[in-house]
Coordinates of C-alpha atoms and ligand atoms in Angstrom, one line a residue:
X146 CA 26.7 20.2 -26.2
X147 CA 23.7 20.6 -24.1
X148 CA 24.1 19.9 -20.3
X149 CA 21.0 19.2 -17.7
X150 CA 20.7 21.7 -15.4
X151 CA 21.7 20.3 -12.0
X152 CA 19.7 20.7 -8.6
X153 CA 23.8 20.2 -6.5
X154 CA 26.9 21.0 -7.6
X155 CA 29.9 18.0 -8.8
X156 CA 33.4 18.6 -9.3
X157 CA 32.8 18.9 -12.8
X158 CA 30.6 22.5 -11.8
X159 CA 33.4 23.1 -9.5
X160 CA 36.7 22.5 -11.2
X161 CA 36.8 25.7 -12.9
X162 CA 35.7 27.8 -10.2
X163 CA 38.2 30.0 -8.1
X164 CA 36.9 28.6 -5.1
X165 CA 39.4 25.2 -5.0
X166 CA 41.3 25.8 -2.4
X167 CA 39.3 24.0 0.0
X168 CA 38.1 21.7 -2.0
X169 CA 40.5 18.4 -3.0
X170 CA 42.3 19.0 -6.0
X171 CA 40.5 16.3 -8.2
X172 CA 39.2 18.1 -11.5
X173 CA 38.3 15.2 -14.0
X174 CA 40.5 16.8 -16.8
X175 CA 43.4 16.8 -14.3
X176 CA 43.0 13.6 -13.0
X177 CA 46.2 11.4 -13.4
X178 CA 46.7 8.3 -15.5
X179 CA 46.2 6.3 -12.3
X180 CA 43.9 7.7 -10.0
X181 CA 41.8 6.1 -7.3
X182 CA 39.3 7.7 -6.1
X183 CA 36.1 7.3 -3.9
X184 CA 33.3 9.5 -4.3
X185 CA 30.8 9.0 -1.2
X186 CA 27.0 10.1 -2.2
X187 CA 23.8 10.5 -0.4
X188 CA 21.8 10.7 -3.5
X189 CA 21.7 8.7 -7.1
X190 CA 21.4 11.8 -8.5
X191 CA 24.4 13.1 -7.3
X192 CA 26.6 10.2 -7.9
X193 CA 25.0 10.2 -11.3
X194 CA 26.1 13.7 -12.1
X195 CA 29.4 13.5 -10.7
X196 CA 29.4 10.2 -12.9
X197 CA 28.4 11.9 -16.3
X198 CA 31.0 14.3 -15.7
X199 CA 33.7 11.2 -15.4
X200 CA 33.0 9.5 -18.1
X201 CA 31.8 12.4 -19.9
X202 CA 35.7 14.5 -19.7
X203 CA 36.9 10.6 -20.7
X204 CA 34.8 10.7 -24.2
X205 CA 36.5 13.9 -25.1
X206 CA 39.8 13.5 -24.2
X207 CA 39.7 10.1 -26.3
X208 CA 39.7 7.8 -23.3
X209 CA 38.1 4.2 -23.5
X210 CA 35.6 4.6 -20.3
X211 CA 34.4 0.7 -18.5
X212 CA 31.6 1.3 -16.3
X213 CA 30.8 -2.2 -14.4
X214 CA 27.5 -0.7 -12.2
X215 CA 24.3 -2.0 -11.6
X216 CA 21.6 -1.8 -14.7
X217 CA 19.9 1.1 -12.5
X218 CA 23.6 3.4 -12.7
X219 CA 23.9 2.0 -16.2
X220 CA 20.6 3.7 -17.5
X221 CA 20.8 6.8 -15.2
X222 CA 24.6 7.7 -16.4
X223 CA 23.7 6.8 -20.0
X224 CA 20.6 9.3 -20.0
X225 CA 23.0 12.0 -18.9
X226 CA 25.6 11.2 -21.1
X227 CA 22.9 11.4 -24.0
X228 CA 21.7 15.0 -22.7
X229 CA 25.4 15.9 -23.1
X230 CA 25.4 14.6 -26.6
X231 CA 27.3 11.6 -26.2
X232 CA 25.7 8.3 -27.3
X233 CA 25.3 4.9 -25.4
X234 CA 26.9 3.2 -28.6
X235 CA 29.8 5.3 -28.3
X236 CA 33.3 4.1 -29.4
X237 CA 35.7 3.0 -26.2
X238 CA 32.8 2.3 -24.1
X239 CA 32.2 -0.5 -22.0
X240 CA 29.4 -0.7 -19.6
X241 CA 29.5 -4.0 -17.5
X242 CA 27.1 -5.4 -14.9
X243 CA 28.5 -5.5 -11.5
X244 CA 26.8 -8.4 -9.7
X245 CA 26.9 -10.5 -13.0
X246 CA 31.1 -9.4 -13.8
X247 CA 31.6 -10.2 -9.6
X248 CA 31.0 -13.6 -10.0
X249 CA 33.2 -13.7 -12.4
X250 CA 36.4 -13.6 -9.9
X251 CA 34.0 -14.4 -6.4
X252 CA 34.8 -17.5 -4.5
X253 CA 33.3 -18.4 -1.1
X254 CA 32.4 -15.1 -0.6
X255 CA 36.1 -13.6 -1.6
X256 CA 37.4 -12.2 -4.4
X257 CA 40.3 -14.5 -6.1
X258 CA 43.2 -12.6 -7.0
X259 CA 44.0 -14.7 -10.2
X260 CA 41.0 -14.8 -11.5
X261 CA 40.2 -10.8 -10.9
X262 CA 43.7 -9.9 -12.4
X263 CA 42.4 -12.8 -15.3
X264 CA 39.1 -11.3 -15.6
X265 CA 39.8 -7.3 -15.1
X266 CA 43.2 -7.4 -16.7
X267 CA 41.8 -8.5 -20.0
X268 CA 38.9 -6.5 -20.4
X269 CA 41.2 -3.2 -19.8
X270 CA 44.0 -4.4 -22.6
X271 CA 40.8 -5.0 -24.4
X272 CA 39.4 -1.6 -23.9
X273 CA 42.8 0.6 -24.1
X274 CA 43.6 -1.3 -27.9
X275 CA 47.6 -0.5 -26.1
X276 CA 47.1 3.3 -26.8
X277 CA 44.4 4.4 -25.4
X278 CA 44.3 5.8 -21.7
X279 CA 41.3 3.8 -19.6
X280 CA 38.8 5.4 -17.3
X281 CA 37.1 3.0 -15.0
X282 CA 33.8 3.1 -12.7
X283 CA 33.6 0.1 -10.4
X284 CA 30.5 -0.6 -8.3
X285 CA 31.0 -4.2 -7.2
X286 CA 32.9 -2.9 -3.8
X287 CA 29.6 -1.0 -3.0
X288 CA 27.6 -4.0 -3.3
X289 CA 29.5 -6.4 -1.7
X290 CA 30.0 -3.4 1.4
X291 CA 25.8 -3.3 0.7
X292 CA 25.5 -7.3 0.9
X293 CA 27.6 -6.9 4.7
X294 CA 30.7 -8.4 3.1
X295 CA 32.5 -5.4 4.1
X296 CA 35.9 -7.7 4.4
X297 CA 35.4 -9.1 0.6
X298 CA 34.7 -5.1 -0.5
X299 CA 38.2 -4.1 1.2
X300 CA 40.1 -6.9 -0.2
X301 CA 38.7 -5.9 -3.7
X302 CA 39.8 -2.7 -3.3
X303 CA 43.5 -3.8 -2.8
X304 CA 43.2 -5.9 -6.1
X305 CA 42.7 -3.3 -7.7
X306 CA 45.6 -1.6 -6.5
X307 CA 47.3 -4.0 -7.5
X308 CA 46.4 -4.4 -10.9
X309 CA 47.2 -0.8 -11.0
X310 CA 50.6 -0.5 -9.6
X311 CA 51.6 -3.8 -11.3
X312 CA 49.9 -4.9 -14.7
X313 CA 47.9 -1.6 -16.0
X314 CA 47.9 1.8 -16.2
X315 CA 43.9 3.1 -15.8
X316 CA 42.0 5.9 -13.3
X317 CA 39.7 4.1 -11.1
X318 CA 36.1 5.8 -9.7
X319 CA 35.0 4.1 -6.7
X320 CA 31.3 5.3 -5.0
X321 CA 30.0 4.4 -1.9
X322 CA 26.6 5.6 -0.3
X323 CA 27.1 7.3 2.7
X324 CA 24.5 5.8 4.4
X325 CA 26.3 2.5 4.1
X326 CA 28.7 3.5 6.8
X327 CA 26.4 4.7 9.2
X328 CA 27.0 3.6 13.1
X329 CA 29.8 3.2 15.2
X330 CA 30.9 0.0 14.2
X331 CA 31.9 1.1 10.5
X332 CA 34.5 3.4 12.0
X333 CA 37.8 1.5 11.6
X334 CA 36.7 0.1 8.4
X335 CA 35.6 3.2 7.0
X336 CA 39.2 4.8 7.6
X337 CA 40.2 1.5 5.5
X338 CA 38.2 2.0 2.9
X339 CA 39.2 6.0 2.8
X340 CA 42.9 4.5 3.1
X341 CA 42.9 2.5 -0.4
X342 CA 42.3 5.2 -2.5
X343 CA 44.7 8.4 -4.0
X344 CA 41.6 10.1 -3.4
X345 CA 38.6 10.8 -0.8
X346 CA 35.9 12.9 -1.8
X347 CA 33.0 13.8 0.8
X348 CA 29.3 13.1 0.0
X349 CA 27.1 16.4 -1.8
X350 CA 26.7 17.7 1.3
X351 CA 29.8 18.6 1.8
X352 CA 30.8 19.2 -2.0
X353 CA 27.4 21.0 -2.8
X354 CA 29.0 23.8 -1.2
X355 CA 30.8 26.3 -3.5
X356 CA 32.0 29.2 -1.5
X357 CA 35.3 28.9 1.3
X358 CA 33.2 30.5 3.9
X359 CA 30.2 27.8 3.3
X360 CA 32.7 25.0 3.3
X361 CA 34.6 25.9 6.6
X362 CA 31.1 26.6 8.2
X363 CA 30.5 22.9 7.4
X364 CA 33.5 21.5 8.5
X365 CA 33.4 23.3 11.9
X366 CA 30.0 22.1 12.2
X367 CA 30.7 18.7 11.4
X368 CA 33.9 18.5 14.1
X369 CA 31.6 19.8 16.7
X370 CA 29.1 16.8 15.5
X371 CA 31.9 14.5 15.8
X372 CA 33.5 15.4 19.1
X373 CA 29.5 15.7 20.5
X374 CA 29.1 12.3 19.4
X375 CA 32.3 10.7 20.7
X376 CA 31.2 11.9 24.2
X377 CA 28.0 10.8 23.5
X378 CA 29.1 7.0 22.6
X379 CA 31.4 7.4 25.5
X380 CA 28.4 8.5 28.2
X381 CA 26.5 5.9 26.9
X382 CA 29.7 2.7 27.1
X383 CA 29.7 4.1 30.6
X384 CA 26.3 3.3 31.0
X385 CA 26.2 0.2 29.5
X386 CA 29.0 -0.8 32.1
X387 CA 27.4 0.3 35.3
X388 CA 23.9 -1.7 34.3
X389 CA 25.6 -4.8 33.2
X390 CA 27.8 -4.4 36.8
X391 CA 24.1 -3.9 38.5
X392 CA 22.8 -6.8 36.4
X393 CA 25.7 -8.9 38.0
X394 CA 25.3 -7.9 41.3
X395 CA 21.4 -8.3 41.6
X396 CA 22.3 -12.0 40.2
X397 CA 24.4 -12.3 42.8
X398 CA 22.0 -11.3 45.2
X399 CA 19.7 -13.7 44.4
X400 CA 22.2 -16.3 44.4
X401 CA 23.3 -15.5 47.9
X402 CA 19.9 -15.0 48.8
X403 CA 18.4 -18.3 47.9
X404 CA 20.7 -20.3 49.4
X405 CA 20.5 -18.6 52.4
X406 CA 17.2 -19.1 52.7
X407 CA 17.2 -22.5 51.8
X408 CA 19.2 -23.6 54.9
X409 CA 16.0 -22.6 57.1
X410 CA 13.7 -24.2 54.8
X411 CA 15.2 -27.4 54.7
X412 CA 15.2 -27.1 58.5
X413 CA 11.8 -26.6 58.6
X414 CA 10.6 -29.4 56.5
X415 CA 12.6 -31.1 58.7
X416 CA 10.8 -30.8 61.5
X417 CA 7.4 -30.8 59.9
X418 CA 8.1 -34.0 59.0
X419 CA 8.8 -35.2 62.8
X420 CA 5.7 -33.2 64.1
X421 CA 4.0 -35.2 61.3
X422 CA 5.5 -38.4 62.8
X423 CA 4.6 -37.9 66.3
X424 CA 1.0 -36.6 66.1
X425 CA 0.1 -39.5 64.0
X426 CA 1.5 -41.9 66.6
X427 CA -1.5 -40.1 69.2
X428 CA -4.3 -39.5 66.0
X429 CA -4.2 -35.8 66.4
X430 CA -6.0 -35.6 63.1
X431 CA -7.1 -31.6 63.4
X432 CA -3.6 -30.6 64.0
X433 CA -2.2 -32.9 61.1
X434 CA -4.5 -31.3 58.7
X435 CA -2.6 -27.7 59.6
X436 CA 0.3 -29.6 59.7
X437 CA -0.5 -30.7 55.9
X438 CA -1.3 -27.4 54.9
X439 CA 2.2 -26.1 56.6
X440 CA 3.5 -28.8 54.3
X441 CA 2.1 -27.1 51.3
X442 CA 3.3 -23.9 51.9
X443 CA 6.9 -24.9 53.0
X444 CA 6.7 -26.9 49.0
X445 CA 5.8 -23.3 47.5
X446 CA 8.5 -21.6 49.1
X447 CA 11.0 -24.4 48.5
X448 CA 10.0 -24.2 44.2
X449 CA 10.5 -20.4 44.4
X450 CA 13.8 -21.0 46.2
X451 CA 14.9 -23.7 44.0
X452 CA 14.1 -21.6 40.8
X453 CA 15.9 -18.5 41.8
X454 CA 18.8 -21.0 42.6
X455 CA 18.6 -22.2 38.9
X456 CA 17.9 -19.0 37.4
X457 CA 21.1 -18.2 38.3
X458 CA 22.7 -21.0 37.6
X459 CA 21.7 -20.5 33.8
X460 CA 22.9 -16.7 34.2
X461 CA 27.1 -18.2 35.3
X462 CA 26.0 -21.3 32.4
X463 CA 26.5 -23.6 35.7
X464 CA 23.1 -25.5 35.5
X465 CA 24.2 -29.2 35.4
X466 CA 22.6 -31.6 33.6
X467 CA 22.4 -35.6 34.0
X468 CA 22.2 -36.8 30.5
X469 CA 20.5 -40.7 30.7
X470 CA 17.7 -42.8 28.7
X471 CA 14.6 -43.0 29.6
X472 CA 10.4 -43.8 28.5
X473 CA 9.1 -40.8 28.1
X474 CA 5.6 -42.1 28.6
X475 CA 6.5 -43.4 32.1
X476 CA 7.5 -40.0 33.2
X477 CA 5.0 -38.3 31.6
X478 CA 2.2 -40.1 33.9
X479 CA 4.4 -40.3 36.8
X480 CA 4.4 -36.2 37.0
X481 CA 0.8 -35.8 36.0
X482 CA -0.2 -37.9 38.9
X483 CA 2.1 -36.1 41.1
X484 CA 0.6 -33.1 39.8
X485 CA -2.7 -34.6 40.0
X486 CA -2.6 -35.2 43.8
X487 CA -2.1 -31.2 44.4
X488 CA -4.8 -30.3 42.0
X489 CA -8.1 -30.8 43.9
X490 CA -10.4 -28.7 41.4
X491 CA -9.2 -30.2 38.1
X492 CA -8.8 -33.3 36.5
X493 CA -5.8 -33.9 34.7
X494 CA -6.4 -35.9 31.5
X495 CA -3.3 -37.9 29.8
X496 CA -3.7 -39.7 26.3
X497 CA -1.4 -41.0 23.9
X498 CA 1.0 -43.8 24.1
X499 CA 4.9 -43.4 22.4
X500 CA 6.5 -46.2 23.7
X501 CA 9.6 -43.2 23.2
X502 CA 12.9 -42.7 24.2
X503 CA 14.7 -40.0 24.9
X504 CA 18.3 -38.8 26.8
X505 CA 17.7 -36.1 28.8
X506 CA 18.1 -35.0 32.1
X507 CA 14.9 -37.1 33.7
X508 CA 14.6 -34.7 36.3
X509 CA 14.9 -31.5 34.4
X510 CA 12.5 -32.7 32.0
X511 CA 9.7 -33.3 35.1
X512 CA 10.2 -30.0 36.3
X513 CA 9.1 -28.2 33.1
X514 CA 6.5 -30.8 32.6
X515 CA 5.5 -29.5 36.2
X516 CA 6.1 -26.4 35.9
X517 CA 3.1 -26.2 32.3
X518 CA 0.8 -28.2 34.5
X519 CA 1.0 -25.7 37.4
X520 CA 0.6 -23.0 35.3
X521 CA -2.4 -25.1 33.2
X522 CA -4.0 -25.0 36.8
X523 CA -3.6 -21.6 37.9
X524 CA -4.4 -20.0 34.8
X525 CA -8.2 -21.7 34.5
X526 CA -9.7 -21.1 38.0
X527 CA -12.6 -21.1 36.4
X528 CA -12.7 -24.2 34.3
X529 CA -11.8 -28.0 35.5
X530 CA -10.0 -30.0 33.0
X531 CA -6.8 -29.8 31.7
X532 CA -5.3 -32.3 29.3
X533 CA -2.3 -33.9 28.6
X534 CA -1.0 -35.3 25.2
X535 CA 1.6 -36.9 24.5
X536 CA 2.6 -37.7 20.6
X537 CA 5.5 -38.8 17.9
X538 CA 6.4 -36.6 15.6
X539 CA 9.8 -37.2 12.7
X540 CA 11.9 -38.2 15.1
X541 CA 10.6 -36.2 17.8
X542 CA 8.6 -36.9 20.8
X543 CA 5.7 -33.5 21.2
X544 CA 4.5 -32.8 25.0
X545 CA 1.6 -31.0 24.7
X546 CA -0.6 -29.7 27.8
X547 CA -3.7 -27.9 27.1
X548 CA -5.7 -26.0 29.8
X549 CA -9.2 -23.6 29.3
X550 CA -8.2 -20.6 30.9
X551 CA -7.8 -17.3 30.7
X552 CA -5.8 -17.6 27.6
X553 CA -2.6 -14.9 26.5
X554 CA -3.1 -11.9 24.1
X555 CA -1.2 -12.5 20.7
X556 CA 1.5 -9.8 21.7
X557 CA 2.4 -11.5 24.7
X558 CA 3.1 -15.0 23.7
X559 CA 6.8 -14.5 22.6
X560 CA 7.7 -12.4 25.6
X561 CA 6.5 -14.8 28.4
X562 CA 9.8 -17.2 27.9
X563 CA 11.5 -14.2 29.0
X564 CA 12.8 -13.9 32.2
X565 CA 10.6 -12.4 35.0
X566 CA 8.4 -11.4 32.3
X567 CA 4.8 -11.6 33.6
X568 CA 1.3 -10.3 31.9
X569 CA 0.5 -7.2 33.8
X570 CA -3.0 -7.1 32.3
X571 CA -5.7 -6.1 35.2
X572 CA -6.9 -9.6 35.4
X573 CA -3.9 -11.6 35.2
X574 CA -2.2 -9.5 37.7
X575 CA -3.5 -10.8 40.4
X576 CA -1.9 -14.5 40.1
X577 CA 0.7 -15.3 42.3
X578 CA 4.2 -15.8 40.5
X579 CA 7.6 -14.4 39.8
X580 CA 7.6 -14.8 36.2
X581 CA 10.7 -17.6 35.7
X582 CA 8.8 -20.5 35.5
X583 CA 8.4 -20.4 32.1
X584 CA 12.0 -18.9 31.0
X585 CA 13.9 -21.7 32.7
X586 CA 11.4 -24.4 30.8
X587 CA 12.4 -22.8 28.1
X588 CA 16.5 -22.7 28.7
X589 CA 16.2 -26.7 29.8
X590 CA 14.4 -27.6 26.5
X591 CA 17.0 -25.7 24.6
X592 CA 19.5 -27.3 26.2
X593 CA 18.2 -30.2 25.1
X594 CA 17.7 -29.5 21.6
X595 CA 14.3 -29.2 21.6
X596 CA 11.7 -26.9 20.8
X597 CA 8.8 -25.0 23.6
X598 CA 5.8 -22.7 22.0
X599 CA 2.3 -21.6 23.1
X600 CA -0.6 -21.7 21.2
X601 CA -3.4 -19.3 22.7
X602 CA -6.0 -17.0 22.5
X603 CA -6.9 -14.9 25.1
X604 CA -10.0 -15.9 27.1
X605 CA -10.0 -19.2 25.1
X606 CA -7.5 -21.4 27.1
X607 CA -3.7 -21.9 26.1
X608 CA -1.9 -25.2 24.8
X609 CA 2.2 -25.8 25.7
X610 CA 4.3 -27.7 23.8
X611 CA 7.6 -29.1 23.9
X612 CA 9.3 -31.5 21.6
X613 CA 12.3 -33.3 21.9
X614 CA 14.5 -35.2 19.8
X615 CA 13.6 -39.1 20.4
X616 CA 17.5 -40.9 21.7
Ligands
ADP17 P1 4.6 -17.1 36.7 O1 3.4 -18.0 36.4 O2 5.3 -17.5 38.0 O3 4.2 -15.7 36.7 P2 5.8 -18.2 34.3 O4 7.1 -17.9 33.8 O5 5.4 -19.6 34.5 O6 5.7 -17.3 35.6 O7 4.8 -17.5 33.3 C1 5.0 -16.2 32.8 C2 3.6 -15.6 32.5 O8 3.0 -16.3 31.4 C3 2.7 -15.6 33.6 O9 2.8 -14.5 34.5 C4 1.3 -15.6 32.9 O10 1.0 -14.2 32.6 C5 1.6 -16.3 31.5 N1 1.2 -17.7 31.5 C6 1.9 -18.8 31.7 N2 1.2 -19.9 31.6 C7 -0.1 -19.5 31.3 C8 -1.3 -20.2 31.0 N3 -1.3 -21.6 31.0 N4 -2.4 -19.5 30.7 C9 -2.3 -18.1 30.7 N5 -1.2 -17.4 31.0 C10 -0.1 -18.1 31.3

C-alpha cells in the first residue's frame, strides 16, 4: 500500500519507533475499544495525517470508521486514505457533515442530551451491524469552540462520555486547533477540555519531534515560556491596577477640585451682580461695560467648572436626570436666542417647525444644544452663519446644527465624543477648550436613548446631529 511521504511526523510514524517513552502511549493499533482522545493541531495537514492514520489502522483491523467533519477534512482525509489504497466507497465507512449532523441535536445554542444520544446512538448501532468495533472522528466540538460557544463544545464533549460509558462501546478522535485556545482567558477551559478525554495529545510541534533529547529540549523550553509568561500577565495585572487606581484618583481630583472652585465663583458673580446694581443707579456706563465683560469671563469659568463637575458625575454614574414633557421647538429657539445674544459675529439661523414632544431632562437637553452651538461658533471664525434645523424623523425628533468652519478630518470624527479628546492639528490647536464638551453631549443623549454624529469635511464646515425618541 503506497503511503504519501510526510513533511511532520504523526503517531502513526511514531508508534513503532523505540523512542515512546516520552511520548503518550497512544499508537492507533493499541488504542482501546473506548478511547477519547484529543489531538490539538496547528496545521490541516497535520491533523489530516494523524487522521489517515486513524481511520486508516480502523480499515484494516475491520473497524466501521464515522467521520462527522467539515466537507474540507472530509476531502483532505479521503485523498490520503486513497494514496494508501483505501477507497472513499469503502465498506464500514461513514463520513458525516458536522455543521449539518449538529443541528441535528442543537437547541438554543446547546446540545440536547436526548436527541444527541437519539441521533449519535443510532448511527453507531447502525455502523457497528452489533459486531463490529466503531472508530469515530468528531469535529462539531471544534466548531462550536470556533463559533465562541466554548460552553456548548464542553457540554458535548460530556455527551459523549456518556454515550460511551453508558449505551456504546466506540474510540472517539476529538481535534482542536491550537490556535483556538490562544490568550489568557482560554486557560481554565482549556484544562476542561484536556480533562474530558482518556487522552491528550500536544499539537505537531511538540509531536513532530522524534528523538527523547529533542522532546525534553521542548518541554524545558516550553515551561520556561510558561512560567515567563505567568510573570508577565502578572507585571502587567499589576499595572493595570495602579492606572485604574490613578485613573480614580485624578477623578477625584477633579471632583474635589471643581467644587472647590466653585464656592469662589459663585461668590464672585455675586458681587458682580451688586457692583452691576449700584453703578447703574449713578450711570457709570464705562465701568459697567468692564463690569459686562467681567461677567463674561466669570460665565466661561463657571461652564468649565460645571463640566468637570458633570464629567465626573458620569465617571461614579451619579449624573441625575429630571425626566418631564416638553415642546421641543420651544426649547430649541429659546437656547438659540440665548446663544444668539453671546454670538456678536454670527447669525444663528433656526428653521423647521415639529410641533414635538419629547421627555427628557429639559435642561440637559439645552446644554448640549449649547454646547453644538458654541462649538458651531468657535470653530468658523472665519465665516458668519450658522444654522439650526430642526426636523421629524419615524418617531424621532433630529436636531441638527450646521456651521462653515474649519471642518474635522475623516479620522477624527469618531474620536471627538471621547473624553478630553481634542484635534491637535496645527490649526485647530490653538482654540480654547478642554475637550469634554462634546463627550458629555454625547453620554446625555445616550442616556436618553438617542443618537449624536457629525457629518464633516475638513475645511468645509461640520453639521451635529442629535435625535431623540419623540414621548
Ligand atoms: P472643546 O471644544 O472644548 O475642545 P469638545 O468636546 O466640544 O471640546 O470638542 C472636541 C473637539 O472636537 C474639539 O477640540 C475640536 O477639535 C472638535 N470640534 C468640535 N466641534 C467642532 C466643530 N463644530 N468644528 C470643528 N471641530 C469641532
Amino acid at each position: 500500500m503506497a503511503i504519501t511521504p510526510r513533511k511532520t511526523y504523526t503517531y502513526s510514524d511514531i508508534e513503532n519507533t523505540t523512542e515512546q517513552a516520552l511520548v503518550p502511549t497512544l499508537a492507533w493499533s493499541q488504542m482501546s475499544e473506548t478511547d477519547h482522545f484529543v489531538q490539538f493541531y496547528e496545521t490541516d495537514d497535520f491533523l489530516l495525517d494523524s487522521l489517515s492514520g486513524y481511520i486508516g489502522k480502523g480499515f484494516a483491523a475491520g473497524d466501521a470508521c464515522i467521520v462527522v467533519a467539515t466537507q474540507a477534512h472530509r476531502d483532505g482525509l479521503e485523498k490520503r486514505l486513497q494514496a494508501q489504497g483505501f477507497d472513499a466507497q469503502q465498506d464500514g465507512y461513514i463520513p458525516l457533515d458536522a455543521l449539518a449532523t449538529l443541528s441535528q441535536f442543537m437547541v438554543d445554542g446547546m446540545p440536547e442530551p436526548e436527541r444527541f444520544a437519539e441521533v449519535i446512538g443510532s448511527l453507531i448501532v447502525r455502523a457497528s451491524g452489533g459486531r463490529r468495533r466503531v472508530r469515530i472522528f468528531g469535529e462539531m466540538v471544534a466548531l462550536l469552540w470556533i463559533e465562541g460557544n466554548q460552553p456548548a463544545a464542553i457540554r458535548l464533549e460530556e455527551l459523549w462520555n456518556d454515550l460511551q460509558t453508558t449505551t456504546c462501546h466506540f474510540a472517539l478522535f476529538c481535534a482542536y486547533p491550537t490556535h483556538s485556545f490562544t490568550g489568557e482567558e482560554h486557560r481554565a477551559r482549556f484544562a476542561e477540555v484536556c480533562q474530558r478525554h482518556s487522552q491528550v495529545i500536544p499539537d505537531e510541534s511538540y509531536s513532530a519531534l522524534l528523538s527523547s533529547e529533542e522532546r525534553l529540549r521542548a518541554i524545558t523550553l516550553l515551561q520556561q515560556k510558561a512560567n515567563s509568561l505567568e510573570a508577565e500577565v502578572a507585571e502587567r495585572k499589576a499595572a493595570e491596577e495602579r492606572l485604574r487606581e490613578m485613573e480614580r484618583r485624578k477623578d477625584e481630583f477633579i471632583c474635589m477640585a471643581s467644587h472647590e472652585l466653585k464656592t469662589p465663583v459663585t461668590s464672585l458673580k455675586g458681587f458682580l451682580a451688586l457692583l452691576q446694581h449700584r453703578l447703574s443707579a449713578t450711570g457709570d456706563e464705562s465701568t459697567l461695560r468692564y463690569i459686562d465683560r467681567l461677567n463674561t469671563q466669570v460665565n466661561k469659568l463657571t461652564k468649565l467648572i460645571n463640566d468637570l463637575l458633570d464629567i465626573s458625575k458620569m465617571e461614579t454614574g451619579n449624573l441625575d436626570y429630571r425626566l418631564e414633557r416638553f415642546g421641543i421647538d420651544a426649547l430649541v429657539l429659546e437656547i438659540v436666542e440665548n446663544v444668539q445674544e453671546a454670538a456678536q459675529k454670527h447669525r444663528l439661523l433656526l428653521d423647521g417647525h415639529t410641533g414635538a414632544e419629547v421627555c427628557a431632562d429639559r435642561d440637559r437637553i439645552g446644554q448640549v444644544l449649547i454646547n453644538l452651538l458654541n462649538n458651531a461658533v468657535k470653530y468658523s471664525p472665519r465665516a458668519d452663519t450658522v444654522l439650526v434645523h430642526i426636523a421629524q424623523n419615524r418617531g424621532q425628533v433630529v436636531i441638527s446644527v450646521q456651521d462653515f468652519g474649519i471642518g474635522i478630518a475623516k479620522e477624527h470624527q469618531q474620536k471627538i465624543f471621547e473624553r478630553f479628546y481634542q484635534v491637535t492639528d496645527a490649526e485647530v490647536k490653538t482654540y480654547p477648550g478642554l475637550g469634554i464638551g462634546l463627550y458629555i453631549s454625547c453620554e446625555i443623549i445616550k442616556r436618553h436613548n438617542g443618537h449624536l454624529w457629525v457629518e464633516s469635511e475638513k475645511g468645509q464646515g461640520s453639521t451635529f446631529h442629535f435625535a431623540l425618541p419623540l414621548y
